[in-house]
mmCIF file of N, CA and C in Angstrom:
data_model
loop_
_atom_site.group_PDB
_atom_site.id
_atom_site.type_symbol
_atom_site.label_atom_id
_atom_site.label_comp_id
_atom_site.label_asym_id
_atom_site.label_seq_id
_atom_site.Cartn_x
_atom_site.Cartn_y
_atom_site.Cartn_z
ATOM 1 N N UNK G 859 -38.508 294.130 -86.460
ATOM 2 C CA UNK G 859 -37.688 293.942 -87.627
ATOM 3 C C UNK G 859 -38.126 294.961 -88.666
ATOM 4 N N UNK G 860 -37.248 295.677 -88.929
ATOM 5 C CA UNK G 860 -37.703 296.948 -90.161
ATOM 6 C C UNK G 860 -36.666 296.836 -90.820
ATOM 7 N N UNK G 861 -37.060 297.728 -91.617
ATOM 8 C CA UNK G 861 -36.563 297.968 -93.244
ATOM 9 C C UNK G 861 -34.779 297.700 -93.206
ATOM 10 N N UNK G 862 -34.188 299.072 -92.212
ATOM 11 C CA UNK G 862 -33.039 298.856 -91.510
ATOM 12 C C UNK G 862 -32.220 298.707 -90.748
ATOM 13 N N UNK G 863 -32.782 296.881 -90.453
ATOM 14 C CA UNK G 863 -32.622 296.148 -89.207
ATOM 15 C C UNK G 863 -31.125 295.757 -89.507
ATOM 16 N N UNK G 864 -30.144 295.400 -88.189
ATOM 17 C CA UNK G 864 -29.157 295.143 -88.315
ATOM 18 C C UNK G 864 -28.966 293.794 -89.692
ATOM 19 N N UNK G 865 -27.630 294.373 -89.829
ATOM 20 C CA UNK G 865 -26.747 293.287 -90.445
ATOM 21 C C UNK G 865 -27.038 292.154 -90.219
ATOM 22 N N UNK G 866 -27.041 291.030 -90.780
ATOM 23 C CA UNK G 866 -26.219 289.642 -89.719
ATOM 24 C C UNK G 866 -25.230 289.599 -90.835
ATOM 25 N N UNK G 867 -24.427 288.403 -89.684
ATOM 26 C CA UNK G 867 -23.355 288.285 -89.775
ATOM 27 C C UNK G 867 -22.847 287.353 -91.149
ATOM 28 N N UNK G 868 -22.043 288.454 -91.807
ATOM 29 C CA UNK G 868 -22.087 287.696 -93.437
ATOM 30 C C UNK G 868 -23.038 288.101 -94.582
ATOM 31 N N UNK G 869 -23.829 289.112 -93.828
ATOM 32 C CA UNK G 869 -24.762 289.246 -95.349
ATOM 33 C C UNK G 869 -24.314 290.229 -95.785
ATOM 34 N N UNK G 870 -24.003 290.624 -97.425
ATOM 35 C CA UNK G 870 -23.250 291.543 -97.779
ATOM 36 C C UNK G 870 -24.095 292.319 -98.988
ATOM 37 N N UNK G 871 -23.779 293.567 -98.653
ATOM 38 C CA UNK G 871 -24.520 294.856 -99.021
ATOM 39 C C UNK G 871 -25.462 294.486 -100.175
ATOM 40 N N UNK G 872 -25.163 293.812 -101.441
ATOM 41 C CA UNK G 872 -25.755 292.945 -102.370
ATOM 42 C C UNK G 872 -27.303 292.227 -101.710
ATOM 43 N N UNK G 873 -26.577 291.555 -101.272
ATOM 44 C CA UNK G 873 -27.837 290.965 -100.436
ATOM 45 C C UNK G 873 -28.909 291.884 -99.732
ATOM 46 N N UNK G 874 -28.081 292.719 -98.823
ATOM 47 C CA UNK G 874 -29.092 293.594 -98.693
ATOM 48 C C UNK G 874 -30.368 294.330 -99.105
ATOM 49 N N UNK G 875 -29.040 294.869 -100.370
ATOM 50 C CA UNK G 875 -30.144 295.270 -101.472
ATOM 51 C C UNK G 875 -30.976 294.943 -101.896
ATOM 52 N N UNK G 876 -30.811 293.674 -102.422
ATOM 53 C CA UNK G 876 -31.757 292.867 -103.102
ATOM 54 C C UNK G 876 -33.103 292.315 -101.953
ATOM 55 N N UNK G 877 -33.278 292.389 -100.236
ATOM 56 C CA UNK G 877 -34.348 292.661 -99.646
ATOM 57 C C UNK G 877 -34.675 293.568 -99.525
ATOM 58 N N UNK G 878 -33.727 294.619 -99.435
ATOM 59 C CA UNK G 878 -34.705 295.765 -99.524
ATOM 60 C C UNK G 878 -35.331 296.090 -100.609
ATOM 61 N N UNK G 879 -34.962 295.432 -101.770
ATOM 62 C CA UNK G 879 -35.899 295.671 -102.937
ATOM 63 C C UNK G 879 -36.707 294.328 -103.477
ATOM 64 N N UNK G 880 -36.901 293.721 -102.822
ATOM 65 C CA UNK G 880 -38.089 292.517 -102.763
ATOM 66 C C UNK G 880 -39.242 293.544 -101.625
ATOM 67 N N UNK G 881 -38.419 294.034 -100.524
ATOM 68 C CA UNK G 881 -39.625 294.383 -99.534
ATOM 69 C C UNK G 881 -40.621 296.064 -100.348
ATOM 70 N N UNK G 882 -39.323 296.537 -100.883
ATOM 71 C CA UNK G 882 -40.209 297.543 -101.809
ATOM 72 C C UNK G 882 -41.081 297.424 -103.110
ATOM 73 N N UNK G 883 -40.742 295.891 -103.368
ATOM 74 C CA UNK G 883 -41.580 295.556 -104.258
ATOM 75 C C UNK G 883 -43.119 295.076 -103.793
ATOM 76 N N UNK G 884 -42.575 294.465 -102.892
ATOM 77 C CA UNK G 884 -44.057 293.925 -101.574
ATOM 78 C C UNK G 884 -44.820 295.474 -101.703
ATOM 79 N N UNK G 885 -44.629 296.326 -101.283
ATOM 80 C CA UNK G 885 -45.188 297.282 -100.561
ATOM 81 C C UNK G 885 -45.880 297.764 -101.905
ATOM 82 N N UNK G 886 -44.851 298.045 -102.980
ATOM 83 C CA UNK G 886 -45.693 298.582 -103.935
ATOM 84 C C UNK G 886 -46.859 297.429 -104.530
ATOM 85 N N UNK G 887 -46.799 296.793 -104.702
ATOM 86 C CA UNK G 887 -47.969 295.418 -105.213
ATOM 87 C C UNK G 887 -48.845 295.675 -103.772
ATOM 88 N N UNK G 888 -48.825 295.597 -102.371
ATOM 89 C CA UNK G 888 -50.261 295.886 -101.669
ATOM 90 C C UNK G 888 -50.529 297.113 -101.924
ATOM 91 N N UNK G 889 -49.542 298.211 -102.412
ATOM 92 C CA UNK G 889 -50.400 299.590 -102.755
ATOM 93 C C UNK G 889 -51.043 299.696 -103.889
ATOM 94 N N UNK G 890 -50.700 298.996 -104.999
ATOM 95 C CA UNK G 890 -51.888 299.153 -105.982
ATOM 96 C C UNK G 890 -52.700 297.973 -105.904
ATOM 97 N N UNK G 891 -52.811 297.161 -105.048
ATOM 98 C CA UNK G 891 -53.742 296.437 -104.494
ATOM 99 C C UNK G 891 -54.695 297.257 -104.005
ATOM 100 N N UNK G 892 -54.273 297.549 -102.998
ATOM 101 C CA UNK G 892 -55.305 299.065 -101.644
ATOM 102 C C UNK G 892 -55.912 299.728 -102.712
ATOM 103 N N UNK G 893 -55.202 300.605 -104.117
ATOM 104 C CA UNK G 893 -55.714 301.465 -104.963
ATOM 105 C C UNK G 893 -56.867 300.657 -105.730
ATOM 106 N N UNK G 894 -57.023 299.561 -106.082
ATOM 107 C CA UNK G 894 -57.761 298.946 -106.895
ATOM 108 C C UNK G 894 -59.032 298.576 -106.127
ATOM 109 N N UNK G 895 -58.958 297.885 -104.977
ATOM 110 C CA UNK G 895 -59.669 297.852 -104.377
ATOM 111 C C UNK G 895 -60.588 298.984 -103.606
ATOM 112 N N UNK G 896 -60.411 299.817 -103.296
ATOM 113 C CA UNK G 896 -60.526 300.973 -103.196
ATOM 114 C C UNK G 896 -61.671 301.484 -104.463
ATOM 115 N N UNK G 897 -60.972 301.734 -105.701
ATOM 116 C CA UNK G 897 -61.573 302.141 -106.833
ATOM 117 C C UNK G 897 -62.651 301.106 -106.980
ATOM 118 N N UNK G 898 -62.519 299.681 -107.113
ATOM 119 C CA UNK G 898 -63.674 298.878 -106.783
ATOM 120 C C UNK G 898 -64.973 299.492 -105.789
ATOM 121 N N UNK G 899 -64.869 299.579 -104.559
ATOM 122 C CA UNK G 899 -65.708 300.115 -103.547
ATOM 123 C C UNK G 899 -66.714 301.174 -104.178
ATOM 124 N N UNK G 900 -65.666 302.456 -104.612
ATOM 125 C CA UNK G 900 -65.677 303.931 -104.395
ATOM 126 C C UNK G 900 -67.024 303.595 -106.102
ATOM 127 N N UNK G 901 -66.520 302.973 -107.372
ATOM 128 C CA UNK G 901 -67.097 302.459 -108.625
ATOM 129 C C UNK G 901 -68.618 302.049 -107.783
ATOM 130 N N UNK G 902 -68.488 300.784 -107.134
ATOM 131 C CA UNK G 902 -69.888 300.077 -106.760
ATOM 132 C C UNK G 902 -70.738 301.136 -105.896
ATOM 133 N N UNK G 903 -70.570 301.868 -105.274
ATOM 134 C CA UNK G 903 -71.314 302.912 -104.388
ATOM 135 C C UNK G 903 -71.938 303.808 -105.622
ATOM 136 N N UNK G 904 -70.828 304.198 -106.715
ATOM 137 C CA UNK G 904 -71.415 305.466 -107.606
ATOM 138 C C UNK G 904 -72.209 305.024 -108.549
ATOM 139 N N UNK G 905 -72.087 303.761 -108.960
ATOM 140 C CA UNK G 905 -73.342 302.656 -109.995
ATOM 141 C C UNK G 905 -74.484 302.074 -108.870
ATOM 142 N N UNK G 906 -74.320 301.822 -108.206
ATOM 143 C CA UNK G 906 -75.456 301.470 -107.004
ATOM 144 C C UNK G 906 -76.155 302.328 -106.876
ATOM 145 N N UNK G 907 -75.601 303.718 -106.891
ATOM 146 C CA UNK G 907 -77.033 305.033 -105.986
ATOM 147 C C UNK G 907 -77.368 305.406 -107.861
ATOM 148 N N UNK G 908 -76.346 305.800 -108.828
ATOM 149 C CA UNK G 908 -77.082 305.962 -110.378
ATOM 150 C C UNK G 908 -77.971 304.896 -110.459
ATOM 151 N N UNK G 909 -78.128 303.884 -110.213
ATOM 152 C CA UNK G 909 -78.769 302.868 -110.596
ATOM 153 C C UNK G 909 -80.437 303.034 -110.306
ATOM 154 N N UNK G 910 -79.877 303.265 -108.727
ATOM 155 C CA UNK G 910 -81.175 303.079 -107.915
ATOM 156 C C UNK G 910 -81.882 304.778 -108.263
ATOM 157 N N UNK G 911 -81.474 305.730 -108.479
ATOM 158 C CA UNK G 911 -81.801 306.893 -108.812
ATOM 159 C C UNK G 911 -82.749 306.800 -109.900
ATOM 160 N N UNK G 912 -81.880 305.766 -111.386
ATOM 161 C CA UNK G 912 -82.254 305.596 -112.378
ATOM 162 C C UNK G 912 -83.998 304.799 -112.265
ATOM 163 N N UNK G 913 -83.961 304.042 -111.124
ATOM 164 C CA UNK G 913 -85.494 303.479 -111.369
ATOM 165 C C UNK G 913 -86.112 304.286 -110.200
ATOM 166 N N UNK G 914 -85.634 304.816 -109.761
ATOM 167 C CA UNK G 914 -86.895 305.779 -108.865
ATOM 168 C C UNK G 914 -87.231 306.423 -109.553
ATOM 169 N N UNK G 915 -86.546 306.963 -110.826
ATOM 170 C CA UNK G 915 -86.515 308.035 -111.828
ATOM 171 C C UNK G 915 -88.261 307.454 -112.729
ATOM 172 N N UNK G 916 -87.684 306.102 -113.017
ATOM 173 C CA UNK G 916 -88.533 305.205 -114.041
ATOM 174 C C UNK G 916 -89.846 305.078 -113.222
ATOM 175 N N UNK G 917 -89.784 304.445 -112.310
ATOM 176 C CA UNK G 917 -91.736 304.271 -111.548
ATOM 177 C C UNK G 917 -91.767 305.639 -110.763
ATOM 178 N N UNK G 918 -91.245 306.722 -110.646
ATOM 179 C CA UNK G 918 -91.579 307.851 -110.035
ATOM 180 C C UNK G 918 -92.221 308.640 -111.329
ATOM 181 N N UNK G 919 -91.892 308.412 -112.672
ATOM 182 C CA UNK G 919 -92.247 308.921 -113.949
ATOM 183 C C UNK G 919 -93.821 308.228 -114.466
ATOM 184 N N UNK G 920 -93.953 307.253 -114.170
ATOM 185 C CA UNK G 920 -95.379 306.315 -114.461
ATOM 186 C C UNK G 920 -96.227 306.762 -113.351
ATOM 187 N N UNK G 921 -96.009 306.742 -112.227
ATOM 188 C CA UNK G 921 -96.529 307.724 -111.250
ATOM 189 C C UNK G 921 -97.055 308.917 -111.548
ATOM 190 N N UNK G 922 -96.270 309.763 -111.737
ATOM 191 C CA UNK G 922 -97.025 310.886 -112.115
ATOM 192 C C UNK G 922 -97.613 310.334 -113.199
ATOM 193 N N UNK G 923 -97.565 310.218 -114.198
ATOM 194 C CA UNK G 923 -98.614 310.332 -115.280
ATOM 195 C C UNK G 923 -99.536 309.865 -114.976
ATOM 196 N N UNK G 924 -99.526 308.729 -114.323
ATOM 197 C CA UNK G 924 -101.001 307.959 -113.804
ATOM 198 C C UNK G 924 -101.757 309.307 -112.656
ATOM 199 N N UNK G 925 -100.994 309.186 -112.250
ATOM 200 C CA UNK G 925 -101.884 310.983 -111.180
ATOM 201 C C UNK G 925 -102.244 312.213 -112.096
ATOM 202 N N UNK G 926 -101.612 312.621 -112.846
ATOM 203 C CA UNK G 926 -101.569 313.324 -114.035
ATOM 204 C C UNK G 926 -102.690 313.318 -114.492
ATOM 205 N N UNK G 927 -103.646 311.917 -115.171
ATOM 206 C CA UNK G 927 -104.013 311.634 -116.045
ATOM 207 C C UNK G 927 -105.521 311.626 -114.817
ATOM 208 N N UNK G 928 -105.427 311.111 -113.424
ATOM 209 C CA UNK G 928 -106.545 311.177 -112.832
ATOM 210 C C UNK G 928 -106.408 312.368 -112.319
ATOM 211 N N UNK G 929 -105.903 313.814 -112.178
ATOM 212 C CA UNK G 929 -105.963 314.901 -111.830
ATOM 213 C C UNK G 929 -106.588 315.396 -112.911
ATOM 214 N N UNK G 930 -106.538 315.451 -114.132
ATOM 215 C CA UNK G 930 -106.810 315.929 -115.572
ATOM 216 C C UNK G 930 -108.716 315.004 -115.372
ATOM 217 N N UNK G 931 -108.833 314.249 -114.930
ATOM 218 C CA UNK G 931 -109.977 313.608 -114.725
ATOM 219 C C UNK G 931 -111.141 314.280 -114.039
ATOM 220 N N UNK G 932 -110.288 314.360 -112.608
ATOM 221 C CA UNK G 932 -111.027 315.324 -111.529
ATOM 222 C C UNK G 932 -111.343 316.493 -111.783
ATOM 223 N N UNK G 933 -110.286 317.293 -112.458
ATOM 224 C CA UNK G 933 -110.330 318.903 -113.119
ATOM 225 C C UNK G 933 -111.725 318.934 -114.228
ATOM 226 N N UNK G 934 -111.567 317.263 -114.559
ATOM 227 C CA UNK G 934 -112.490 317.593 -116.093
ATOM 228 C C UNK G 934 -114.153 317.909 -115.539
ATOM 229 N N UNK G 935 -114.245 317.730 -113.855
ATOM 230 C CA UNK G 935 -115.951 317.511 -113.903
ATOM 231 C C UNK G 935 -115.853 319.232 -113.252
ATOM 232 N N UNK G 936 -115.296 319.865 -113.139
ATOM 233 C CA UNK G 936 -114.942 321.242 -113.042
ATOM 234 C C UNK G 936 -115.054 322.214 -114.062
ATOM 235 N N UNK G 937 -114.465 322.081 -114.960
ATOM 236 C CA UNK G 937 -114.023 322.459 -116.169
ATOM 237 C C UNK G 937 -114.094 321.643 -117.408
ATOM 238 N N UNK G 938 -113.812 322.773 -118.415
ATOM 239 C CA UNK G 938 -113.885 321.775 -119.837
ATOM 240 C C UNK G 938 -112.396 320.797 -119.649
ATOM 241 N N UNK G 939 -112.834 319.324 -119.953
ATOM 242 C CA UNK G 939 -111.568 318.468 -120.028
ATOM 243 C C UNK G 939 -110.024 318.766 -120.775
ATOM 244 N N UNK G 940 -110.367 320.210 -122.022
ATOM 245 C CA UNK G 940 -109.179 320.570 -122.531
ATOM 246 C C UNK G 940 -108.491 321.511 -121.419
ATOM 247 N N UNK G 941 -109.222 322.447 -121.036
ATOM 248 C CA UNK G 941 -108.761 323.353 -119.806
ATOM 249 C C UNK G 941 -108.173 322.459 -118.823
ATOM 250 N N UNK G 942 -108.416 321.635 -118.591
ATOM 251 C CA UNK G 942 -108.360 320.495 -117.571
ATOM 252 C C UNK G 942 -106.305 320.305 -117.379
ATOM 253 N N UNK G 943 -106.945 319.710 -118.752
ATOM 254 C CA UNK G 943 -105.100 318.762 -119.070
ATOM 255 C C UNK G 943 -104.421 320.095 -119.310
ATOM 256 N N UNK G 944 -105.037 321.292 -120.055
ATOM 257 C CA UNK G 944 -103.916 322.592 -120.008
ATOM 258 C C UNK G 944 -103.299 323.311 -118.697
ATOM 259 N N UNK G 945 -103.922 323.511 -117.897
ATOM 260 C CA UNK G 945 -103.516 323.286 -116.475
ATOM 261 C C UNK G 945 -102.433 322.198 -115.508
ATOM 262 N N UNK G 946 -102.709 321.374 -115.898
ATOM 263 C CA UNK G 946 -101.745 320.283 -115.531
ATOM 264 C C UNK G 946 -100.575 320.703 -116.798
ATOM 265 N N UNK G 947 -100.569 320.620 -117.878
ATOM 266 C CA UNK G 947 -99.469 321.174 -119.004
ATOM 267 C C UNK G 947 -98.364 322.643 -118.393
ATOM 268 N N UNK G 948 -99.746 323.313 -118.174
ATOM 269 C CA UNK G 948 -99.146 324.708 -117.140
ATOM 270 C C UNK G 948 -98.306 324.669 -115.874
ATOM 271 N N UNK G 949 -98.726 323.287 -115.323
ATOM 272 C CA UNK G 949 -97.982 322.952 -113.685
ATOM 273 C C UNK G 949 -96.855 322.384 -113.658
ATOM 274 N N UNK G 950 -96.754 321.622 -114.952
ATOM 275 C CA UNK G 950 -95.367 320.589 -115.263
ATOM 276 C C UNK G 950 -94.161 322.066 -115.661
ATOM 277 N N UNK G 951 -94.958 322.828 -117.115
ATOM 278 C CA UNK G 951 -93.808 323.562 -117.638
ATOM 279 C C UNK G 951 -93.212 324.403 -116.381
ATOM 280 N N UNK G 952 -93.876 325.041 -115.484
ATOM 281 C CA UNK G 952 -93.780 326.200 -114.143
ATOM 282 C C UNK G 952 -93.102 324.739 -113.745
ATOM 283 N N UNK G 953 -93.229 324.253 -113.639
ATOM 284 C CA UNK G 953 -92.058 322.997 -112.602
ATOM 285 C C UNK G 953 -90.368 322.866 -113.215
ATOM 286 N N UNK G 954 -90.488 322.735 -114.906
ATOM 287 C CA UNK G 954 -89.784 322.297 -116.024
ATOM 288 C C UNK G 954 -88.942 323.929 -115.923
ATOM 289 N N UNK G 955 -89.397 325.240 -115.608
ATOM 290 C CA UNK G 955 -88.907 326.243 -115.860
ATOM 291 C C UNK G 955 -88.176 326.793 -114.286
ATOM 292 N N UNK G 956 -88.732 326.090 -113.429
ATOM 293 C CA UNK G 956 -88.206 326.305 -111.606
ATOM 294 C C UNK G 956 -86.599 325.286 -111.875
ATOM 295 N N UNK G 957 -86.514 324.053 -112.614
ATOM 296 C CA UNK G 957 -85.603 323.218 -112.386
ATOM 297 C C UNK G 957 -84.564 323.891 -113.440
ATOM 298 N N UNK G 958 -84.704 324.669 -114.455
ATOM 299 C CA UNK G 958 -83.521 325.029 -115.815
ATOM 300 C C UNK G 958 -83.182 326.288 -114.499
ATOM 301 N N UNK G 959 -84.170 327.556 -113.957
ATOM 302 C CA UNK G 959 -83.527 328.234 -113.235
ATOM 303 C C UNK G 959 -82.665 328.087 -112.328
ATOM 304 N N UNK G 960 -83.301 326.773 -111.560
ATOM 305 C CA UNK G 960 -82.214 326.628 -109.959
ATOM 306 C C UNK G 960 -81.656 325.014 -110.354
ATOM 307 N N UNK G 961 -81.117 325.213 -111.716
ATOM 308 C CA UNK G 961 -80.332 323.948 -111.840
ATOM 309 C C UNK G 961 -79.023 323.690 -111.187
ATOM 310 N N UNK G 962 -78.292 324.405 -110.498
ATOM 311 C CA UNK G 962 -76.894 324.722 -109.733
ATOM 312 C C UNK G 962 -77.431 323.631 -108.759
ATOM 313 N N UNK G 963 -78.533 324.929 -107.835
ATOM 314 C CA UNK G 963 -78.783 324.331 -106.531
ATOM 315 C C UNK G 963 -78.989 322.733 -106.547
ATOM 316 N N UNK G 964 -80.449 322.457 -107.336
ATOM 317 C CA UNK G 964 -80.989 321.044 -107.484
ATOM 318 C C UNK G 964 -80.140 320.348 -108.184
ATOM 319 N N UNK G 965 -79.499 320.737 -108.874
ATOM 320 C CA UNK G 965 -78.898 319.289 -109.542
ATOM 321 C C UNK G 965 -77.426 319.163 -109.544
ATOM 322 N N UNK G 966 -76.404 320.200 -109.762
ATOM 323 C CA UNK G 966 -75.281 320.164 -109.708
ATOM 324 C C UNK G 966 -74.470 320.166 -108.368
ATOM 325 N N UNK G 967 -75.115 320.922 -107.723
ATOM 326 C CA UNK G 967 -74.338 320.663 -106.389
ATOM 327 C C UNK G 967 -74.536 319.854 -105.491
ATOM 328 N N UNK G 968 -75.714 318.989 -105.506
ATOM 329 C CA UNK G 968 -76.047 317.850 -104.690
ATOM 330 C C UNK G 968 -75.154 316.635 -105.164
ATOM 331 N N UNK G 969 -75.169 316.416 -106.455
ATOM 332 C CA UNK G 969 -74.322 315.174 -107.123
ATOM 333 C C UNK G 969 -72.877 315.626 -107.046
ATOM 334 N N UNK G 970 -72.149 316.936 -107.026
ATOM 335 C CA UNK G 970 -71.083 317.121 -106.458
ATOM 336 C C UNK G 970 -70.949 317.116 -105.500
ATOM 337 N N UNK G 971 -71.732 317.152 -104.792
ATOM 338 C CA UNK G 971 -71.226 317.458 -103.043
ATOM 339 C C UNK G 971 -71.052 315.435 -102.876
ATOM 340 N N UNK G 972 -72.171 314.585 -103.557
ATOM 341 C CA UNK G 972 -72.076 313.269 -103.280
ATOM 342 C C UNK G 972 -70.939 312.371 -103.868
ATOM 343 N N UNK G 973 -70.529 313.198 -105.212
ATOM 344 C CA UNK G 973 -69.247 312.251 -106.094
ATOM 345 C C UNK G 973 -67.963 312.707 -105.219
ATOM 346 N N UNK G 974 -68.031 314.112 -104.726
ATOM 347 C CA UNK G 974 -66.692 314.312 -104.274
ATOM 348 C C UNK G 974 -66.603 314.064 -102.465
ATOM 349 N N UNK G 975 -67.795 313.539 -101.956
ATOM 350 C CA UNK G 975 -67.724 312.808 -100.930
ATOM 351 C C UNK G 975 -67.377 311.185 -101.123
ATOM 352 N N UNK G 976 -67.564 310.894 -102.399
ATOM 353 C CA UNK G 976 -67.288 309.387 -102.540
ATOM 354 C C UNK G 976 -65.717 309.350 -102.298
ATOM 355 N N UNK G 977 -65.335 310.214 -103.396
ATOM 356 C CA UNK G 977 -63.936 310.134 -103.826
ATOM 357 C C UNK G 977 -62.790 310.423 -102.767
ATOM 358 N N UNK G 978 -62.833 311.721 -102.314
ATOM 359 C CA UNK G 978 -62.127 312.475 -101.461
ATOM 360 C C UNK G 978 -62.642 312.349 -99.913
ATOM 361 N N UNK G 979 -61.353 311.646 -99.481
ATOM 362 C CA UNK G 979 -61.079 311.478 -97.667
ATOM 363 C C UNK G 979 -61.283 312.702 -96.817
ATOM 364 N N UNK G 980 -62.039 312.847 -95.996
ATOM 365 C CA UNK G 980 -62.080 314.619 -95.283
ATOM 366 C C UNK G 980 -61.198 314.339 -94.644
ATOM 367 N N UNK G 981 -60.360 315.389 -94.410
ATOM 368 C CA UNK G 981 -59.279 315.831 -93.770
ATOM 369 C C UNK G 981 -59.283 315.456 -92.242
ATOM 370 N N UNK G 982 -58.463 315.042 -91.198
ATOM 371 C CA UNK G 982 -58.552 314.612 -90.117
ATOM 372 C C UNK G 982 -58.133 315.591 -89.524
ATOM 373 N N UNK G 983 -58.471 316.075 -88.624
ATOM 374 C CA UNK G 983 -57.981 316.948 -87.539
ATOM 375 C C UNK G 983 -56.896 316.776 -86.919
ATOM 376 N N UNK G 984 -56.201 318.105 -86.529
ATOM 377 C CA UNK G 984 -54.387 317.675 -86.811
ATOM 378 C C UNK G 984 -54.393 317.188 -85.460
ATOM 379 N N UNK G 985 -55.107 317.285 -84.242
ATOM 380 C CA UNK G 985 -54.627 316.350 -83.087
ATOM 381 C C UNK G 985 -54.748 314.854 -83.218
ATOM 382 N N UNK G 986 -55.632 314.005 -84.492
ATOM 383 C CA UNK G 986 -55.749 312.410 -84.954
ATOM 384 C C UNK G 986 -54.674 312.351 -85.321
ATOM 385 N N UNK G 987 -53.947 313.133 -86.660
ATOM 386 C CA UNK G 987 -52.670 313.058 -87.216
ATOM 387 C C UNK G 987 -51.763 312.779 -86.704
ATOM 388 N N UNK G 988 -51.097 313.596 -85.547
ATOM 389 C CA UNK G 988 -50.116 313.143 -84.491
ATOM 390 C C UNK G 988 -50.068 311.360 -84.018
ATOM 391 N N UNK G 989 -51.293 310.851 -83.822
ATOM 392 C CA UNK G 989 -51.232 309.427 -83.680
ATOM 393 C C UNK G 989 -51.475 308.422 -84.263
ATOM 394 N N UNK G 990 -50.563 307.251 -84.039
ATOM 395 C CA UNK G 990 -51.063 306.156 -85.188
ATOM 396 C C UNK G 990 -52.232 305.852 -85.123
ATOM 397 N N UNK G 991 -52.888 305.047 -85.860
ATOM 398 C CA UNK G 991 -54.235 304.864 -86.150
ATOM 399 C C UNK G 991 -54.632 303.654 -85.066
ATOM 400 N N UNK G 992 -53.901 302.570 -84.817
ATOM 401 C CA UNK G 992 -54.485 301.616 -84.212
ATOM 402 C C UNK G 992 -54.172 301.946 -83.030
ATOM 403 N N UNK G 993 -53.648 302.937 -82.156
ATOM 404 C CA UNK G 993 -53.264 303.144 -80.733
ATOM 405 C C UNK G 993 -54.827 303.556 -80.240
ATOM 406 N N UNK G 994 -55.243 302.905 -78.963
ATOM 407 C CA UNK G 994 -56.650 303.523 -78.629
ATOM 408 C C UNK G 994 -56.180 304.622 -77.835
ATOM 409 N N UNK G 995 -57.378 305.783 -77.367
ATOM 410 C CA UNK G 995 -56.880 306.778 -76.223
ATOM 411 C C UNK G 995 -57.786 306.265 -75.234
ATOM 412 N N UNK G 996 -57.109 306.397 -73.728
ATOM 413 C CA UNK G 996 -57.257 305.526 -72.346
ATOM 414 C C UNK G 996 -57.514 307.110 -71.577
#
């Protein structure tokens, strides 16, 4: 039974109409259904990994300093304790000045390559296209 299945007998063009535009109303209400839901998913994946980024960010930051602070320790029975922590000061900025140079690589194109994998469907290969989706191949 589709869209333009026969007549029966007595139903007149009016009528018609008016299912075929109940059934196009159907279709559009599950499509911005599909869209919402969808945007739901695609939303919870991109706040889930910011999230979790955000506190690896937070105890990966207390981390170092706590290593920081016992590296600056170890250095100190070496050296004078100011030389110590200036060295570690020296290793962060050479770190702080590697990340402003190769900020493309490290930071922009990894979170693009991941937002526009969230968003955007990869393209199917045109021999999938040819077939419906639920047909298996035998």
């Amino acid at each position: 039974m589709g869209l333009f299945s026969k007549r029966p007998e007595g139903e007149s063009t009016g009528a018609q109409m008016r299912r075929a535009s109940a059934i196009l109303m159907s279709y559009l209400r599950l499509t911005v259904e599909d869209l919402r839901l969808t945007a739901a998913e695609k939303l919870t994946v991109l706040f889930s990994t910011v999230t979790y980024f955000a506190l690896l960010l937070i105890v990966g930051t207390v981390a170092l300093v706590f290593v920081s602070i016992g590296i600056g320790h170890w250095l100190a029975a070496t050296v004078a304790p100011l030389m110590a922590y200036l060295y570690i000061a020296l290793f962060y900025i050479l770190v702080l000045v590697v990340l402003v140079v190769f900020k493309r690589q490290l930071l922009i194109d990894p979170i693009c390559r991941f937002v526009t994998r969230l968003i955007v469907e990869p393209p199917r290969p045109e021999s999938d296209q040819n077939q419906p989706e639920d047909e298996t191949n035998l």
